[in-house]
CSV table of C-alpha atoms in Angstrom, one decimal:
chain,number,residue,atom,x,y,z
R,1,UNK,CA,20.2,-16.9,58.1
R,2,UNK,CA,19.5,-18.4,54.5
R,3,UNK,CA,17.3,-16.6,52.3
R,4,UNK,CA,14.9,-18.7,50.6
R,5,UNK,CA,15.7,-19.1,47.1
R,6,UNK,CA,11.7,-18.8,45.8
R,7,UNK,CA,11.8,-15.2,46.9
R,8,UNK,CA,14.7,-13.9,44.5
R,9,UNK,CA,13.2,-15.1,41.6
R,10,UNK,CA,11.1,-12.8,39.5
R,11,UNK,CA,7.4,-13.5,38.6
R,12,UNK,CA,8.0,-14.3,34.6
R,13,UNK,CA,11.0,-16.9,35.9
R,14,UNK,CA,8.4,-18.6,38.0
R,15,UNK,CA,5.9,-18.5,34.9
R,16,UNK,CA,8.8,-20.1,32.7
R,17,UNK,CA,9.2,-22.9,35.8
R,18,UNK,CA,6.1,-23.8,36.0
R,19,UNK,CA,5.1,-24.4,32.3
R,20,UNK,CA,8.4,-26.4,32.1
R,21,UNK,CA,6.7,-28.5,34.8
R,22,UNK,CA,3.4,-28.7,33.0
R,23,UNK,CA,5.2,-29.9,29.7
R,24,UNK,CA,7.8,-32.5,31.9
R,25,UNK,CA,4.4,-34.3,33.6
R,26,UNK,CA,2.8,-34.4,30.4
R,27,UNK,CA,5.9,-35.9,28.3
R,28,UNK,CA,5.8,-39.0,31.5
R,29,UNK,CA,2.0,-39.2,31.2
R,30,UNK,CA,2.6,-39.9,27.6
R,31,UNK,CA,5.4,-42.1,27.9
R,32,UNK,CA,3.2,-44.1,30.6
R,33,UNK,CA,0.4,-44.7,27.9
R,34,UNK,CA,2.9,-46.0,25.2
R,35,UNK,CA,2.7,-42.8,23.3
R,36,UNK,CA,5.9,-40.6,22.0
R,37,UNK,CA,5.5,-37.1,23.8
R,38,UNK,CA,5.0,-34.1,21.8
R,39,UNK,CA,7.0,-30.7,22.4
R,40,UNK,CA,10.7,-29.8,22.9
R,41,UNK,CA,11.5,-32.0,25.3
R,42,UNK,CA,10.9,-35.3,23.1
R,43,UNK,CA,13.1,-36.7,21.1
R,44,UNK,CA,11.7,-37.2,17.7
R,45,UNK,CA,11.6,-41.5,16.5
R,46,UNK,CA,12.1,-42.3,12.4
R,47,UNK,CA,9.2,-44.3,11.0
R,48,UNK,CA,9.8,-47.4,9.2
R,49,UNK,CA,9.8,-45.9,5.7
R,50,UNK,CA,12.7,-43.8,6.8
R,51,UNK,CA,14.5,-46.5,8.4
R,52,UNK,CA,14.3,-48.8,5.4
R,53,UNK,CA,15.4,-46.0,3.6
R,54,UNK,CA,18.6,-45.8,5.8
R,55,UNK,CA,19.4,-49.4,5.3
R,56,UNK,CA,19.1,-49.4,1.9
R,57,UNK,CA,16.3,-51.4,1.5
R,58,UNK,CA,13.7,-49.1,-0.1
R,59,UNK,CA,11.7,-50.8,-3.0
R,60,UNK,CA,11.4,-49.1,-6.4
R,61,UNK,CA,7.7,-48.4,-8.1
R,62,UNK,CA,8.3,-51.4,-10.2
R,63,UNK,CA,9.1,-53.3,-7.2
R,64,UNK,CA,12.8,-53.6,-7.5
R,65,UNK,CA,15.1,-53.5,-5.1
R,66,UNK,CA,17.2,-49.6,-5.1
R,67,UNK,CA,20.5,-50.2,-3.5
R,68,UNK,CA,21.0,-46.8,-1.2
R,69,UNK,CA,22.2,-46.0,2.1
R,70,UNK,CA,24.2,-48.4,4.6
R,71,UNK,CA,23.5,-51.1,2.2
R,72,UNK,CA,25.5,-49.5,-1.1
R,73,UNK,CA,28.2,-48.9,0.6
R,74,UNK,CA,28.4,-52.8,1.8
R,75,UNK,CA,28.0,-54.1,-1.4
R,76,UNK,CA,30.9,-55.5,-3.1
R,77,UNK,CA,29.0,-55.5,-6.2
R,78,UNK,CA,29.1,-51.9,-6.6
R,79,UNK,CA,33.1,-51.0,-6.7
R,80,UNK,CA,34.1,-48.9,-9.4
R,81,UNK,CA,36.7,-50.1,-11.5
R,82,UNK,CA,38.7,-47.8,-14.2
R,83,UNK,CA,37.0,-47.7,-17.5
R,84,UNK,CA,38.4,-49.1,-21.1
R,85,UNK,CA,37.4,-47.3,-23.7
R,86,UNK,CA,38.9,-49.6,-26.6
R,87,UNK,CA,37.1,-52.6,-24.6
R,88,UNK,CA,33.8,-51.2,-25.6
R,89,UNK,CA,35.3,-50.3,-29.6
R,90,UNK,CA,36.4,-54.4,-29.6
R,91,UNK,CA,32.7,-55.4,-28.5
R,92,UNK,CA,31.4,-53.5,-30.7
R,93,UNK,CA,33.0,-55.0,-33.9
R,94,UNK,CA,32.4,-58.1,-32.3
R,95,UNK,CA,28.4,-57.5,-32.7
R,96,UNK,CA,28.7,-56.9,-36.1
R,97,UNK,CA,31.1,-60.2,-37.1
R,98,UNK,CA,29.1,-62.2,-34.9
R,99,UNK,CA,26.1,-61.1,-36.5
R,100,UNK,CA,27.5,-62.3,-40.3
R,101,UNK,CA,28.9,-65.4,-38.5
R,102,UNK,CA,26.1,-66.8,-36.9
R,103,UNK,CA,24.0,-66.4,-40.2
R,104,UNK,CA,26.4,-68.3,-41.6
R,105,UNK,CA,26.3,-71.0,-39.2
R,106,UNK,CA,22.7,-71.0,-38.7
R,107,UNK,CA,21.3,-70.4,-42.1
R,108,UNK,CA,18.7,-68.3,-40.7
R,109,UNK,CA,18.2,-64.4,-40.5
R,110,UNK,CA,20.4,-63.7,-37.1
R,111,UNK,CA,20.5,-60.3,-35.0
R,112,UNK,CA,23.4,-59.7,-32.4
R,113,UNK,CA,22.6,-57.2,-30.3
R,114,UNK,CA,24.9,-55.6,-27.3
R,115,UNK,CA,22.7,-54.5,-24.5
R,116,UNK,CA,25.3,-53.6,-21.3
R,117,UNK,CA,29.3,-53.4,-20.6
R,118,UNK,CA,29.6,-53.7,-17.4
R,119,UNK,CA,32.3,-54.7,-14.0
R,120,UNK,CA,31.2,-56.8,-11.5
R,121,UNK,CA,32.8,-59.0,-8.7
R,122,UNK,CA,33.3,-62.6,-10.3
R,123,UNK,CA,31.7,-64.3,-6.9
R,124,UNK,CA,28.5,-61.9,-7.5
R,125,UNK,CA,28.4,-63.2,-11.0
R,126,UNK,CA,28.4,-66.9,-10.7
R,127,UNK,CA,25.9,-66.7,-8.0
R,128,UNK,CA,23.6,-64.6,-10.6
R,129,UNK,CA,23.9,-67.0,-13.4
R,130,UNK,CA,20.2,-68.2,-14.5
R,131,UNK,CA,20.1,-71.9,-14.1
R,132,UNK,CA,19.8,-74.6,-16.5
R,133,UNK,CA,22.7,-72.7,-18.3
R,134,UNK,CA,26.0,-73.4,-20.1
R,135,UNK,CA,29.4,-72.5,-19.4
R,136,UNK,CA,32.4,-72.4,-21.8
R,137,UNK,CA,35.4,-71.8,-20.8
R,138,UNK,CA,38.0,-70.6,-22.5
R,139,UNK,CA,42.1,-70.0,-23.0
R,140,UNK,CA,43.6,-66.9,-23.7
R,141,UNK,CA,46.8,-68.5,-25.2
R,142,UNK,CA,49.1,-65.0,-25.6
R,143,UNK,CA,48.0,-63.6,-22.1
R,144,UNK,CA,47.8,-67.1,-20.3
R,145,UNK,CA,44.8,-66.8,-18.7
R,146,UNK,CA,40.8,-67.6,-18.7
R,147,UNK,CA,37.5,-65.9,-19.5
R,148,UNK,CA,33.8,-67.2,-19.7
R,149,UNK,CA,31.0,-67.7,-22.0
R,150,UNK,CA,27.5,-67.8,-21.1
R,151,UNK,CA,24.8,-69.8,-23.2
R,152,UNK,CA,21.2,-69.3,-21.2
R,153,UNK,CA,18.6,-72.2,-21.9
R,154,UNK,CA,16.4,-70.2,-24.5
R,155,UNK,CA,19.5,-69.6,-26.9
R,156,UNK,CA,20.6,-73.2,-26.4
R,157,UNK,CA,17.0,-74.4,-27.3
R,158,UNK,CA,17.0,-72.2,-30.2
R,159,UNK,CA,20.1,-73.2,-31.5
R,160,UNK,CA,19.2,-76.6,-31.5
R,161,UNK,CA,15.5,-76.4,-32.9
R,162,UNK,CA,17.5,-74.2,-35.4
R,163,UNK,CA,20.5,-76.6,-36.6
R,164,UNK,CA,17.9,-79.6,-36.3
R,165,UNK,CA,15.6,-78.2,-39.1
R,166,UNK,CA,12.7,-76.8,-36.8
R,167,UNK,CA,10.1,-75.3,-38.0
R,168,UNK,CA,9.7,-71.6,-38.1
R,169,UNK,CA,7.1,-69.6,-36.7
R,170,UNK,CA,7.2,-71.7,-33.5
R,171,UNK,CA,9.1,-71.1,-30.5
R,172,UNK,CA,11.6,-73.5,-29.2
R,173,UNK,CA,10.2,-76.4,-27.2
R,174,UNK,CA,12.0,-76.4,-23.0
R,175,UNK,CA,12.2,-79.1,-21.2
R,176,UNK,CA,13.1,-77.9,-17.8
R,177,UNK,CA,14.1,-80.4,-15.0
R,178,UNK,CA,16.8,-82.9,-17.1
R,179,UNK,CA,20.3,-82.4,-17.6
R,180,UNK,CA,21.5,-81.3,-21.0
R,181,UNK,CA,21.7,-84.4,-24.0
R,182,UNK,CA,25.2,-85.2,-25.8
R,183,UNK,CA,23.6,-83.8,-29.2
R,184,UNK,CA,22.4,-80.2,-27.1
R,185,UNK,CA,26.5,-80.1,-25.6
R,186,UNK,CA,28.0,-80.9,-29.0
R,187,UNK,CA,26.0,-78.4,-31.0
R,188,UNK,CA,26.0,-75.4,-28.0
R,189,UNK,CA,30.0,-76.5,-28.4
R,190,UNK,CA,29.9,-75.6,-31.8
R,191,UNK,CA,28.4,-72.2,-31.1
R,192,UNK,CA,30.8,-71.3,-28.5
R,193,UNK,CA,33.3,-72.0,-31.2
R,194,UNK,CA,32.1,-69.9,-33.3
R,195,UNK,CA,31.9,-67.1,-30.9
R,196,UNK,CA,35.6,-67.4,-30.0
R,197,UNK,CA,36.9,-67.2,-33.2
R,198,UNK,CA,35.3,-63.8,-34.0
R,199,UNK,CA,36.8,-62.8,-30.4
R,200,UNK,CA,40.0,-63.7,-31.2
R,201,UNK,CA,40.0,-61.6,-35.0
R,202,UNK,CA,38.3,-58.6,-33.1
R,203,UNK,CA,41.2,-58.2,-30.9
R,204,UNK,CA,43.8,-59.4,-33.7
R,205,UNK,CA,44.2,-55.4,-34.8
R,206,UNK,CA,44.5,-54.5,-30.9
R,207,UNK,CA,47.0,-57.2,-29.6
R,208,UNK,CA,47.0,-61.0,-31.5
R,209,UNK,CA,45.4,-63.6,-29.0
R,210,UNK,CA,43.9,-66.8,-29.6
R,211,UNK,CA,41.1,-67.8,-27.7
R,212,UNK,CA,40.7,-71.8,-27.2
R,213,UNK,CA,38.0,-73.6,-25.9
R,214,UNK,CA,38.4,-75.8,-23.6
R,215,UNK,CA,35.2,-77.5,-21.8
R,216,UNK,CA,32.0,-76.8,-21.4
R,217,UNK,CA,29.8,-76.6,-17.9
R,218,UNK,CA,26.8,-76.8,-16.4
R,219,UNK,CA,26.8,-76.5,-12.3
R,220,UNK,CA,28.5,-72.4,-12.1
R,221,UNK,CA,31.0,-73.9,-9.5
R,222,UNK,CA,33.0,-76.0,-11.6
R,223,UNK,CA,33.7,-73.1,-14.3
R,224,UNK,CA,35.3,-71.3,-11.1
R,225,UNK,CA,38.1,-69.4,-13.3
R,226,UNK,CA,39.4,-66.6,-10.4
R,227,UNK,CA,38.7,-65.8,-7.3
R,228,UNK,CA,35.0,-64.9,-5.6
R,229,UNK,CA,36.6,-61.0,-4.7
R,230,UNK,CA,38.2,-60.4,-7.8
R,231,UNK,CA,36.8,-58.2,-10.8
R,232,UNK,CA,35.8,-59.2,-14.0
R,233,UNK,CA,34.0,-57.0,-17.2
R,234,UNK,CA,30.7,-58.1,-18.5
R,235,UNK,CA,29.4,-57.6,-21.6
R,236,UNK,CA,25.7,-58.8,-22.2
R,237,UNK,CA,24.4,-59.8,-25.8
R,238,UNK,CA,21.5,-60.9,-27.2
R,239,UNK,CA,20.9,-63.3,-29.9
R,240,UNK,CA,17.3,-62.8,-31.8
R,241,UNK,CA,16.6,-65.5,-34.6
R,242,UNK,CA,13.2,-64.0,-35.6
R,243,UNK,CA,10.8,-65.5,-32.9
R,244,UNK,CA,13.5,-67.3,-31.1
R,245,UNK,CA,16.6,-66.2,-29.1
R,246,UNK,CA,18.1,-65.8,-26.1
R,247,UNK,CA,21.2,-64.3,-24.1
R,248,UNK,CA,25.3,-64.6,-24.7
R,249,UNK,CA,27.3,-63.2,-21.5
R,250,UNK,CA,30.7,-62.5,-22.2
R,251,UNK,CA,33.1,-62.8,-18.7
R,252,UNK,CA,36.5,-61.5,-19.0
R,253,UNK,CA,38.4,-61.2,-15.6
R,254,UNK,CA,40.6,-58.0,-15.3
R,255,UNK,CA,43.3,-60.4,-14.9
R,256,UNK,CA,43.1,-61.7,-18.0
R,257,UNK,CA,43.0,-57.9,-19.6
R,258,UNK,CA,46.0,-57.0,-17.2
R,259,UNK,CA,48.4,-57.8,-20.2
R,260,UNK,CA,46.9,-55.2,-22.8
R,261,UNK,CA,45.6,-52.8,-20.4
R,262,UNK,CA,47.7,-49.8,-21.5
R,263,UNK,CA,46.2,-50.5,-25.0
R,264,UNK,CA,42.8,-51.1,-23.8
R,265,UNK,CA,43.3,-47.2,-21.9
R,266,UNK,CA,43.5,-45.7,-25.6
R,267,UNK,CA,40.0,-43.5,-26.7
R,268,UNK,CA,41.4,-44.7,-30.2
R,269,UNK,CA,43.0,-47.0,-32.3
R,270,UNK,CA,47.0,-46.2,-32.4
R,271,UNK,CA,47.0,-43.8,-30.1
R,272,UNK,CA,50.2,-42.7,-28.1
R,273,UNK,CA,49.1,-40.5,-25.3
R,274,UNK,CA,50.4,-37.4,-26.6
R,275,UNK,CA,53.8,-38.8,-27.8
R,276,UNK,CA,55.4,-37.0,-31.1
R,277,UNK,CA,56.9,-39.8,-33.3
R,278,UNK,CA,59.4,-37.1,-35.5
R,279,UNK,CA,60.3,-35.6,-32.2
R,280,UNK,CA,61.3,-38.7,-31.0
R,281,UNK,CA,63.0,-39.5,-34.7
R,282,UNK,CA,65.3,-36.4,-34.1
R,283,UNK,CA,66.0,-37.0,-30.7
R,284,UNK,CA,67.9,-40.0,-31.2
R,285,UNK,CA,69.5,-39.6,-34.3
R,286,UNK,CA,70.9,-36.1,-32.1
R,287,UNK,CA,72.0,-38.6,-29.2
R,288,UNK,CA,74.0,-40.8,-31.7
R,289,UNK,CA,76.5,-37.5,-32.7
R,290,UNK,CA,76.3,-35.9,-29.1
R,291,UNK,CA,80.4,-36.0,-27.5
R,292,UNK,CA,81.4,-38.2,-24.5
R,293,UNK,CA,84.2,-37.7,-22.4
R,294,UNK,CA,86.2,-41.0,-21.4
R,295,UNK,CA,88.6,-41.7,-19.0
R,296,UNK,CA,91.0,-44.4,-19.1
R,297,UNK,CA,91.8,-45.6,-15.4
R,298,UNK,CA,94.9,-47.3,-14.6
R,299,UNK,CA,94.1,-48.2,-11.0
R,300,UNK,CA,92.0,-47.5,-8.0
R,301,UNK,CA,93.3,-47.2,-4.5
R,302,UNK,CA,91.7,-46.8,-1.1
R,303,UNK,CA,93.7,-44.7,0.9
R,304,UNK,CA,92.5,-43.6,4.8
R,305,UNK,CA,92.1,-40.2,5.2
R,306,UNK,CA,94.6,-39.4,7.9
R,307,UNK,CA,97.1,-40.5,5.3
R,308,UNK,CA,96.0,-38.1,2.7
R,309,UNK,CA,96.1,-35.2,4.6
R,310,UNK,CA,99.8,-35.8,6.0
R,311,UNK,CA,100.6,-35.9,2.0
R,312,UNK,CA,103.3,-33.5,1.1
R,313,UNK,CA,104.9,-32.3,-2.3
R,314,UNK,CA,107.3,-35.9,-2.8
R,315,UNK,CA,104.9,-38.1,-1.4
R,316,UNK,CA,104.9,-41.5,-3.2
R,317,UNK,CA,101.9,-43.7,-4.3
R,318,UNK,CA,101.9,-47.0,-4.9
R,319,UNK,CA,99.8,-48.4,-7.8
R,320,UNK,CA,99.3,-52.0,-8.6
R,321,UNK,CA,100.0,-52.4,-11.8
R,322,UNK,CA,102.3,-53.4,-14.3
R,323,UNK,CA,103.0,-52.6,-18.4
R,324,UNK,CA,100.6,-55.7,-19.3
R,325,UNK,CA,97.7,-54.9,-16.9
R,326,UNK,CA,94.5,-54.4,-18.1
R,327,UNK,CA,93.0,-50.9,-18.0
R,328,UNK,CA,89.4,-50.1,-17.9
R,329,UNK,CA,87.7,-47.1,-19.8
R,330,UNK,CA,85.2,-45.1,-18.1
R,331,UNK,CA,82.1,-42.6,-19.0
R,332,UNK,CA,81.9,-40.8,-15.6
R,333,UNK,CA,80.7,-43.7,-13.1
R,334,UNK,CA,79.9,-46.2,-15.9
R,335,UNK,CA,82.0,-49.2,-17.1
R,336,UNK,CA,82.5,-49.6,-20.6
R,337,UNK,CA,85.5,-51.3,-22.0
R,338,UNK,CA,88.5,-53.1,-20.7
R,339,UNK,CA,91.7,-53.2,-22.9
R,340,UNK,CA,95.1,-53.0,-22.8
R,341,UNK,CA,97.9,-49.9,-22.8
R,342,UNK,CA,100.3,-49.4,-26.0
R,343,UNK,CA,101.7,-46.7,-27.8
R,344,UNK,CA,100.3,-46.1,-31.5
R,345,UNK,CA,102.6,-43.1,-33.2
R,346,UNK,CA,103.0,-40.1,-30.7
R,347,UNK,CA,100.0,-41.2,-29.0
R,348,UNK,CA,99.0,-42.8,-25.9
R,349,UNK,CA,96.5,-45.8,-27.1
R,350,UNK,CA,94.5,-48.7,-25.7
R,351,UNK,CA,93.4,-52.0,-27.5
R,352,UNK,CA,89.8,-52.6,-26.1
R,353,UNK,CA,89.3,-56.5,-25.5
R,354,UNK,CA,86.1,-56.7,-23.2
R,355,UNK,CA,82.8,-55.3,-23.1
R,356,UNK,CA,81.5,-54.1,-20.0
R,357,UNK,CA,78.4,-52.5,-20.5
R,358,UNK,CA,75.4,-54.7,-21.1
């Protein structure tokens, strides 16, 4: 006989049953209708602010885009690359002597401003480049390799409203839509000039490089200088000439920098990462007087082992060598000289005829 299960249970485990019934029929009814069930039982769905969030894809107050979530860690654009401290000291004095240099070459009052150091992905950077623009670029003789300057339309404009005796007090006349004129390359040419020349004596006290020019470019795909993947440091200035300006962007490819990288590492100028100069001084000279022991070899044999071991007080060895043979002397496991056997005196001597050691 089989008892019937209904009967064993007590009367709060039916109660329990039966609202868990209630809440299962309701949670369907709800799902039926197109609406999520409420209660324990239903899982909970994010809302489209929080799934935008997720993504990444969350616009600021202003607007802007925030990179967050999945997105910011897809983004090439956002690697972090090691930081030069000396690269930011070099832009620096760059401000200041392009700031003297440019009122020179401009005869007007000039302000150079730095607004951002930055490392970005040289793909990302070409495809952010404001168009019409134009692209110099330039040699680093010393370190054989390339680098980027930006000129955006409003400083090219300037510049030539400037150097062409505009008047002041009036902002530079754009024409948008038309390739740039012969006189507009030639004088922004000038200008890039100018700007290498100060590069090259700001890092004259850090490592001597010259910096030559060697074409200018207006479509972003022919001044293709590395590859898309590969990183670069940016370094954003801005050129005010009263009510007229615009924007310099400085590209310089880590491969380019790979050859003074150690120096570009320093917080300051000379510095030699905890290295003591007299220590060093006294270490040397200390080496120079310090005793050696040399061995002269006459000859080398290889003998098997079963033969050494049968060796008995008598036993005779063979060497290969003869009054005039050359001997070599030795500092432990290092060759040094190679000379030949004589007598000088008393004394056993050798006459040393080649260098071995490089």
């Amino acid at each position: 006989m089989i008892d019937d299960p209904e009967e064993e249970l007590s009367e709060e485990e039916k109660a329990a049953a039966a609202a868990w019934g209630d809440m299962a029929e309701e949670g369907a009814d709800a799902a039926a209708d197109g609406a999520a069930p409420q209660g324990p039982m239903s899982n909970r769905v994010l809302d489209q602010d929080e799934i935008d969030s997720l993504l990444g894809i969350a616009k600021g107050e202003e607007g802007e885009e925030k990179t967050s979530g999945i997105q910011a860690m897809l983004n090439s654009a956002l690697v972090s690359y090691e930081r030069l401290p000396m690269l930011e000291i070099v832009f620096d004095r760059l401000v200041r002597m392009l700031s003297t240099s440019l009122r020179n070459f401009t005869s007007d009052n000039v302000e150079v401003s730095l607004d951002n150091i930055t490392a970005i992905r040289f793909g990302d950077y070409l495809n952010s480049i404001p168009l019409p623009a134009m692209l110099g670029v330039f040699k680093a003789e010393e370190w054989d390799n390339y680098g980027l300057l930006m000129v955006d339309s409003s400083l090219t404009y300037s510049i030539v409203d400037v150097l062409l005796g505009g008047r002041r007090g009036t902002a530079a006349m754009r024409i948008e839509g038309r390739p740039y004129t012969t006189i507009e390359r030639n004088l922004v040419e000038r200008l890039v000039n100018v700007v290498l020349n100060d590069l090259t004596a700001t890092f004259d006290p850090l490592s001597p490089v010259t910096f030559r020019f060697e074409r200018l470019e207006t479509n972003p795909r022919f001044a293709a200088i590395a590859r898309p993947a590969n990183a670069a440091i940016l370094a954003r200035l801005r050129v005010d000439m009263e009510d007229r300006g615009g924007r310099l962007e400085l590209m310089l490819p880590y491969a380019t920098l790979e050859p003074v990288r150690e120096l570009l590492l320093q917080m300051f100028m000379g510095e030699k990462f905890g290295r003591d100069s007299i220590w060093e001084t006294h270490l040397s000279g200390e080496l120079w007087q310090t005793d050696v022991n040399i061995n002269a070899v006459l000859d080398e044999v290889s003998v098997p082992l079963n033969e050494v071991l049968n060796w008995k007080p008598g036993s005779r060895l063979d060497l290969e060598v003869t009054p005039d043979s050359m001997i070599e002397l030795r500092c432990g496991d290092v060759r040094l000289f190679r000379g030949q056997m004589g007598r000088k005196g008393q004394h056993i001597a050798v006459k040393l005829q080649d260098r071995l050691i490089k």
